[in-house]
């Protein structure tokens, strides 16, 4: 039995490159992945450490109702992001043998997590990372119930989050961090992953909520994610714990070799030693892409306002 279980409820259509997600998960045998889904995996090669629990979104809502004793809003699978801090309670029956549990997303390619999440980190900290695409919690009562505590010095509470349609990003905001510390937990905040901004065509990374280095492409080879061409220097490389491809449509063909490939701004291709010849194209900005990204973001902001975002902003100011 591994020490860590990562939970992924997913309903609908899996990403077209989900086989690469599975393969990269399989290269982290020290972690168990619990996939709760209504998707068929008949045509996928599923590694031994990925455990598929076939269920429905309605059944997940029933599991949530056993944790929350009031009327909550969970209108679609996307809203589950706000419920991620409760997974230790919602999926309690599946986590009894694990020392840690966490949540993750399907739009990532895993690197060598054991290189970044060390035994020392697990001994010292109660919450590792702070993003929705990967966050790990110590599996004990104090930490599991932290998201249901009354926050000191904040007018926003978990009741507000779960009574509104608005996706309040409860899984990765400052409130959940404060509640963990309020329970005596220790937080580890290192951003050693490659979080790709969706506002740019080229790979511009975000670290601690600020833009940082650019990467021409990522090479995934036998369980490791390595960024190539850091900040335009085609000779510079950097290893990451994983790469997060949020809101990106990625081209993927079945002929991509699963043991050695490149992740480019357009999609997945087989690795070749001649990758530098294409790097200047990959790092080039795309004004039309950026214009469309801003347009999509404005649409999302309007949607958030309609679903209750103003309530949270006003309540923080009162």
Tab-separated table of C-alpha atoms in Angstrom:
chain	number	residue	atom	x	y	z
A	1	UNK	CA	0.000	0.000	0.000
A	2	UNK	CA	1.358	3.429	-0.976
A	3	UNK	CA	1.360	6.384	1.403
A	4	UNK	CA	-0.434	8.750	-1.009
A	5	UNK	CA	-3.706	8.456	-2.920
A	6	UNK	CA	-4.604	11.103	-5.512
A	7	UNK	CA	-8.316	11.435	-6.262
A	8	UNK	CA	-9.732	12.401	-9.655
A	9	UNK	CA	-13.515	12.440	-10.177
A	10	UNK	CA	-14.129	12.978	-13.895
A	11	UNK	CA	-17.390	12.891	-15.840
A	12	UNK	CA	-17.940	13.562	-19.505
A	13	UNK	CA	-15.354	13.216	-22.264
A	14	UNK	CA	-11.756	12.481	-21.311
A	15	UNK	CA	-8.975	14.628	-22.832
A	16	UNK	CA	-7.801	13.266	-26.186
A	17	UNK	CA	-4.334	12.671	-24.681
A	18	UNK	CA	-5.581	10.853	-21.566
A	19	UNK	CA	-3.501	7.791	-22.462
A	20	UNK	CA	-0.403	9.937	-21.904
A	21	UNK	CA	-1.815	10.976	-18.503
A	22	UNK	CA	-2.242	7.310	-17.617
A	23	UNK	CA	1.221	6.406	-18.811
A	24	UNK	CA	2.856	9.222	-16.825
A	25	UNK	CA	0.861	8.208	-13.731
A	26	UNK	CA	2.154	4.664	-14.130
A	27	UNK	CA	5.711	5.959	-13.854
A	28	UNK	CA	4.884	7.100	-10.296
A	29	UNK	CA	4.240	3.684	-8.693
A	30	UNK	CA	4.691	5.147	-5.203
A	31	UNK	CA	1.343	6.932	-5.640
A	32	UNK	CA	-2.116	5.423	-6.106
A	33	UNK	CA	-4.541	7.272	-8.374
A	34	UNK	CA	-8.254	6.835	-7.668
A	35	UNK	CA	-10.297	7.671	-10.766
A	36	UNK	CA	-14.049	8.060	-10.143
A	37	UNK	CA	-15.695	8.237	-13.543
A	38	UNK	CA	-18.516	7.316	-15.865
A	39	UNK	CA	-16.127	7.178	-18.849
A	40	UNK	CA	-15.287	3.950	-20.603
A	41	UNK	CA	-11.623	2.963	-20.318
A	42	UNK	CA	-11.973	-0.064	-22.552
A	43	UNK	CA	-9.582	1.329	-25.167
A	44	UNK	CA	-6.951	2.534	-22.687
A	45	UNK	CA	-3.954	0.841	-21.137
A	46	UNK	CA	-4.455	1.448	-17.428
A	47	UNK	CA	-1.406	1.021	-15.144
A	48	UNK	CA	-1.668	-0.981	-11.929
A	49	UNK	CA	-1.520	2.073	-9.652
A	50	UNK	CA	-4.546	3.709	-11.336
A	51	UNK	CA	-7.703	2.345	-9.734
A	52	UNK	CA	-10.925	2.995	-11.645
A	53	UNK	CA	-14.143	3.291	-9.660
A	54	UNK	CA	-17.068	3.503	-12.054
A	55	UNK	CA	-19.792	5.746	-10.715
A	56	UNK	CA	-22.023	8.662	-11.713
A	57	UNK	CA	-22.052	12.348	-10.918
A	58	UNK	CA	-25.346	11.896	-9.032
A	59	UNK	CA	-23.733	9.254	-6.823
A	60	UNK	CA	-20.918	11.672	-6.025
A	61	UNK	CA	-23.515	14.272	-5.013
A	62	UNK	CA	-25.034	11.715	-2.663
A	63	UNK	CA	-21.623	11.169	-1.099
A	64	UNK	CA	-21.279	14.942	-0.608
A	65	UNK	CA	-24.680	15.058	1.104
A	66	UNK	CA	-23.346	12.718	3.793
A	67	UNK	CA	-20.683	15.311	4.649
A	68	UNK	CA	-22.658	18.563	4.428
A	69	UNK	CA	-25.752	18.885	6.590
A	70	UNK	CA	-27.333	21.724	4.596
A	71	UNK	CA	-28.585	22.310	1.058
A	72	UNK	CA	-25.552	22.737	-1.169
A	73	UNK	CA	-25.113	23.640	-4.832
A	74	UNK	CA	-23.337	21.176	-7.098
A	75	UNK	CA	-24.868	21.818	-10.482
A	76	UNK	CA	-22.118	20.381	-12.699
A	77	UNK	CA	-18.795	18.510	-12.458
A	78	UNK	CA	-16.774	21.750	-12.794
A	79	UNK	CA	-18.154	22.958	-9.456
A	80	UNK	CA	-16.404	19.949	-7.880
A	81	UNK	CA	-13.286	22.161	-7.788
A	82	UNK	CA	-14.720	23.843	-4.687
A	83	UNK	CA	-15.320	20.443	-3.093
A	84	UNK	CA	-11.761	19.174	-3.533
A	85	UNK	CA	-10.727	20.145	0.051
A	86	UNK	CA	-13.525	17.851	1.275
A	87	UNK	CA	-12.320	14.764	-0.587
A	88	UNK	CA	-10.736	13.415	2.582
A	89	UNK	CA	-14.258	13.211	4.025
A	90	UNK	CA	-16.264	12.524	0.864
A	91	UNK	CA	-14.086	9.562	-0.136
A	92	UNK	CA	-13.198	8.538	3.405
A	93	UNK	CA	-14.109	4.893	2.838
A	94	UNK	CA	-11.483	4.627	0.066
A	95	UNK	CA	-8.712	6.317	2.051
A	96	UNK	CA	-8.531	4.387	5.297
A	97	UNK	CA	-5.139	2.811	4.538
A	98	UNK	CA	-3.449	5.956	3.217
A	99	UNK	CA	-1.346	8.394	5.208
A	100	UNK	CA	-1.992	11.168	2.666
A	101	UNK	CA	-4.681	11.938	0.123
A	102	UNK	CA	-4.806	14.568	-2.569
A	103	UNK	CA	-6.634	15.791	-5.616
A	104	UNK	CA	-5.426	16.240	-9.174
A	105	UNK	CA	-6.570	17.124	-12.696
A	106	UNK	CA	-6.593	15.259	-16.028
A	107	UNK	CA	-4.917	18.073	-18.022
A	108	UNK	CA	-1.441	17.344	-16.682
A	109	UNK	CA	1.475	15.149	-17.670
A	110	UNK	CA	3.235	13.794	-14.611
A	111	UNK	CA	6.979	13.874	-14.157
A	112	UNK	CA	9.026	12.120	-11.464
A	113	UNK	CA	7.033	13.170	-8.389
A	114	UNK	CA	9.280	11.211	-6.017
A	115	UNK	CA	12.145	13.535	-6.956
A	116	UNK	CA	10.171	16.519	-5.632
A	117	UNK	CA	7.918	15.038	-2.934
A	118	UNK	CA	10.495	13.564	-0.589
A	119	UNK	CA	10.180	11.578	2.624
A	120	UNK	CA	11.326	14.674	4.514
A	121	UNK	CA	8.481	16.717	3.040
A	122	UNK	CA	5.922	14.122	4.052
A	123	UNK	CA	7.270	13.952	7.582
A	124	UNK	CA	7.315	17.741	8.055
A	125	UNK	CA	4.246	19.103	6.235
A	126	UNK	CA	0.486	18.516	6.430
A	127	UNK	CA	-0.413	20.107	3.075
A	128	UNK	CA	1.835	20.014	0.042
A	129	UNK	CA	1.243	22.275	-2.948
A	130	UNK	CA	-1.762	24.596	-3.124
A	131	UNK	CA	-3.263	24.300	-6.591
A	132	UNK	CA	-6.282	22.421	-7.854
A	133	UNK	CA	-4.208	20.442	-10.336
A	134	UNK	CA	-2.249	18.902	-7.431
A	135	UNK	CA	-2.630	19.296	-3.695
A	136	UNK	CA	-1.828	16.711	-1.008
A	137	UNK	CA	-3.212	16.582	2.550
A	138	UNK	CA	-2.243	14.554	5.600
A	139	UNK	CA	-5.037	12.083	6.239
A	140	UNK	CA	-6.080	12.827	9.806
A	141	UNK	CA	-9.167	14.253	11.462
A	142	UNK	CA	-7.809	17.747	12.148
A	143	UNK	CA	-6.725	18.329	8.544
A	144	UNK	CA	-9.711	16.618	6.938
A	145	UNK	CA	-12.164	18.744	8.912
A	146	UNK	CA	-10.215	21.994	8.489
A	147	UNK	CA	-12.290	23.119	5.455
A	148	UNK	CA	-15.455	22.924	7.591
A	149	UNK	CA	-14.151	25.177	10.366
A	150	UNK	CA	-15.108	28.796	10.990
A	151	UNK	CA	-12.278	30.975	9.672
A	152	UNK	CA	-10.748	33.534	12.023
A	153	UNK	CA	-10.682	37.020	10.516
A	154	UNK	CA	-12.636	36.178	7.344
A	155	UNK	CA	-16.255	36.883	6.480
A	156	UNK	CA	-16.261	34.177	3.810
A	157	UNK	CA	-16.976	30.655	5.049
A	158	UNK	CA	-17.453	27.231	3.543
A	159	UNK	CA	-21.236	27.714	3.759
A	160	UNK	CA	-20.909	30.643	1.352
A	161	UNK	CA	-18.856	28.543	-1.052
A	162	UNK	CA	-21.268	25.613	-1.120
A	163	UNK	CA	-24.487	27.623	-1.289
A	164	UNK	CA	-23.578	29.490	-4.487
A	165	UNK	CA	-23.217	28.404	-8.116
A	166	UNK	CA	-20.069	30.504	-8.475
A	167	UNK	CA	-16.884	28.447	-8.504
A	168	UNK	CA	-15.040	30.228	-5.721
A	169	UNK	CA	-11.680	28.423	-6.118
A	170	UNK	CA	-11.916	27.213	-2.532
A	171	UNK	CA	-9.421	24.469	-3.362
A	172	UNK	CA	-6.547	26.890	-4.030
A	173	UNK	CA	-7.314	30.178	-2.294
A	174	UNK	CA	-5.823	31.796	0.785
A	175	UNK	CA	-8.818	30.837	2.927
A	176	UNK	CA	-8.125	27.110	2.819
A	177	UNK	CA	-4.451	27.767	3.599
A	178	UNK	CA	-5.477	29.811	6.646
A	179	UNK	CA	-7.819	27.059	7.837
A	180	UNK	CA	-5.052	24.448	7.583
A	181	UNK	CA	-2.740	26.622	9.676
A	182	UNK	CA	-5.629	27.369	12.047
A	183	UNK	CA	-5.781	23.617	12.713
A	184	UNK	CA	-2.055	23.514	13.422
A	185	UNK	CA	-1.091	22.207	10.006
A	186	UNK	CA	2.095	23.121	8.156
A	187	UNK	CA	1.929	24.198	4.511
A	188	UNK	CA	4.550	23.603	1.775
A	189	UNK	CA	4.170	26.094	-1.085
A	190	UNK	CA	6.929	25.327	-3.573
A	191	UNK	CA	5.808	25.660	-7.207
A	192	UNK	CA	8.172	23.154	-8.827
A	193	UNK	CA	5.704	22.293	-11.563
A	194	UNK	CA	5.248	23.896	-14.995
A	195	UNK	CA	1.935	25.739	-14.837
A	196	UNK	CA	1.381	26.971	-18.394
A	197	UNK	CA	-0.529	30.244	-18.794
A	198	UNK	CA	-3.537	29.970	-21.111
A	199	UNK	CA	-3.212	33.635	-22.174
A	200	UNK	CA	-0.270	32.892	-24.490
A	201	UNK	CA	0.246	30.477	-27.374
A	202	UNK	CA	3.864	29.861	-26.409
A	203	UNK	CA	4.645	28.207	-23.085
A	204	UNK	CA	4.822	31.023	-20.529
A	205	UNK	CA	4.860	29.648	-17.000
A	206	UNK	CA	3.149	30.999	-13.904
A	207	UNK	CA	4.812	30.712	-10.499
A	208	UNK	CA	3.260	31.988	-7.280
A	209	UNK	CA	0.631	33.796	-9.376
A	210	UNK	CA	3.222	35.700	-11.437
A	211	UNK	CA	4.616	35.104	-14.917
A	212	UNK	CA	8.107	33.620	-14.847
A	213	UNK	CA	10.194	31.703	-17.386
A	214	UNK	CA	9.264	30.661	-20.900
A	215	UNK	CA	9.844	27.161	-22.236
A	216	UNK	CA	10.175	26.243	-25.915
A	217	UNK	CA	8.846	22.707	-25.358
A	218	UNK	CA	8.801	19.918	-22.787
A	219	UNK	CA	10.354	16.535	-23.254
A	220	UNK	CA	8.743	13.596	-21.486
A	221	UNK	CA	11.002	10.583	-21.347
A	222	UNK	CA	10.502	7.522	-19.171
A	223	UNK	CA	8.835	9.341	-16.305
A	224	UNK	CA	10.598	12.709	-16.326
A	225	UNK	CA	9.380	16.108	-17.568
A	226	UNK	CA	12.173	18.397	-18.748
A	227	UNK	CA	11.688	21.897	-20.111
A	228	UNK	CA	13.801	22.702	-23.167
A	229	UNK	CA	14.955	26.134	-24.250
A	230	UNK	CA	14.419	28.056	-21.019
A	231	UNK	CA	13.899	31.797	-21.672
A	232	UNK	CA	15.085	31.452	-25.247
A	233	UNK	CA	18.350	29.690	-24.378
A	234	UNK	CA	18.089	26.496	-26.418
A	235	UNK	CA	20.926	24.912	-24.430
A	236	UNK	CA	19.234	25.319	-21.052
A	237	UNK	CA	17.037	22.583	-19.572
A	238	UNK	CA	15.039	22.280	-16.361
A	239	UNK	CA	13.187	19.388	-14.759
A	240	UNK	CA	9.654	19.882	-13.442
A	241	UNK	CA	7.437	17.726	-11.247
A	242	UNK	CA	4.709	17.892	-13.901
A	243	UNK	CA	3.299	20.150	-16.611
A	244	UNK	CA	-0.210	21.608	-16.388
A	245	UNK	CA	-1.898	22.302	-19.752
A	246	UNK	CA	-4.928	24.230	-18.549
A	247	UNK	CA	-7.572	25.152	-21.150
A	248	UNK	CA	-5.379	24.078	-24.084
A	249	UNK	CA	-6.536	22.139	-27.088
A	250	UNK	CA	-3.662	19.771	-27.770
A	251	UNK	CA	-3.188	17.780	-30.943
A	252	UNK	CA	-2.476	14.123	-30.267
A	253	UNK	CA	-2.003	11.210	-32.630
A	254	UNK	CA	-1.803	7.560	-31.618
A	255	UNK	CA	1.599	7.233	-33.280
A	256	UNK	CA	3.244	9.331	-30.561
A	257	UNK	CA	5.734	7.110	-28.726
A	258	UNK	CA	4.700	6.974	-25.085
A	259	UNK	CA	8.256	6.570	-23.772
A	260	UNK	CA	9.794	9.678	-25.409
A	261	UNK	CA	7.879	12.631	-26.844
A	262	UNK	CA	7.725	16.420	-26.980
A	263	UNK	CA	4.968	18.606	-25.615
A	264	UNK	CA	4.760	21.654	-27.875
A	265	UNK	CA	2.328	24.596	-27.876
A	266	UNK	CA	0.406	22.849	-30.660
A	267	UNK	CA	0.402	19.315	-29.317
A	268	UNK	CA	2.342	16.116	-28.763
A	269	UNK	CA	4.967	14.916	-31.255
A	270	UNK	CA	7.717	12.320	-31.198
A	271	UNK	CA	11.049	13.549	-29.886
A	272	UNK	CA	13.827	14.155	-32.383
A	273	UNK	CA	17.312	15.587	-31.960
A	274	UNK	CA	16.341	18.279	-34.482
A	275	UNK	CA	13.806	19.918	-32.151
A	276	UNK	CA	15.850	23.153	-32.035
A	277	UNK	CA	15.025	23.792	-35.682
A	278	UNK	CA	11.371	24.210	-34.682
A	279	UNK	CA	11.958	25.993	-31.380
A	280	UNK	CA	11.877	29.497	-32.876
A	281	UNK	CA	8.333	28.796	-34.074
A	282	UNK	CA	7.251	27.471	-30.679
A	283	UNK	CA	8.500	30.502	-28.730
A	284	UNK	CA	6.979	33.025	-31.136
A	285	UNK	CA	4.038	35.025	-29.797
A	286	UNK	CA	0.614	34.761	-31.421
A	287	UNK	CA	-1.394	37.985	-31.090
A	288	UNK	CA	-4.587	36.399	-32.421
A	289	UNK	CA	-4.340	33.614	-29.823
A	290	UNK	CA	-3.819	36.179	-27.052
A	291	UNK	CA	-6.756	38.268	-28.283
A	292	UNK	CA	-9.046	35.231	-28.243
A	293	UNK	CA	-7.795	34.178	-24.795
A	294	UNK	CA	-8.669	37.603	-23.366
A	295	UNK	CA	-12.079	37.426	-25.024
A	296	UNK	CA	-12.744	34.009	-23.496
A	297	UNK	CA	-11.606	35.277	-20.118
A	298	UNK	CA	-14.045	38.204	-20.279
A	299	UNK	CA	-16.869	35.789	-21.081
A	300	UNK	CA	-15.880	33.698	-18.083
A	301	UNK	CA	-15.844	36.788	-15.845
A	302	UNK	CA	-19.375	37.682	-16.948
A	303	UNK	CA	-20.477	34.118	-16.247
A	304	UNK	CA	-18.894	34.316	-12.772
A	305	UNK	CA	-20.757	37.536	-11.998
A	306	UNK	CA	-24.037	35.917	-12.999
A	307	UNK	CA	-23.304	32.966	-10.724
A	308	UNK	CA	-22.467	35.028	-7.627
A	309	UNK	CA	-18.900	36.352	-7.844
A	310	UNK	CA	-19.999	39.845	-6.736
A	311	UNK	CA	-21.407	38.402	-3.509
A	312	UNK	CA	-17.946	37.165	-2.517
A	313	UNK	CA	-16.214	40.413	-3.500
A	314	UNK	CA	-18.672	42.567	-1.589
A	315	UNK	CA	-18.618	40.355	1.490
A	316	UNK	CA	-14.811	40.571	1.619
A	317	UNK	CA	-15.063	44.390	1.678
A	318	UNK	CA	-17.725	44.664	4.383
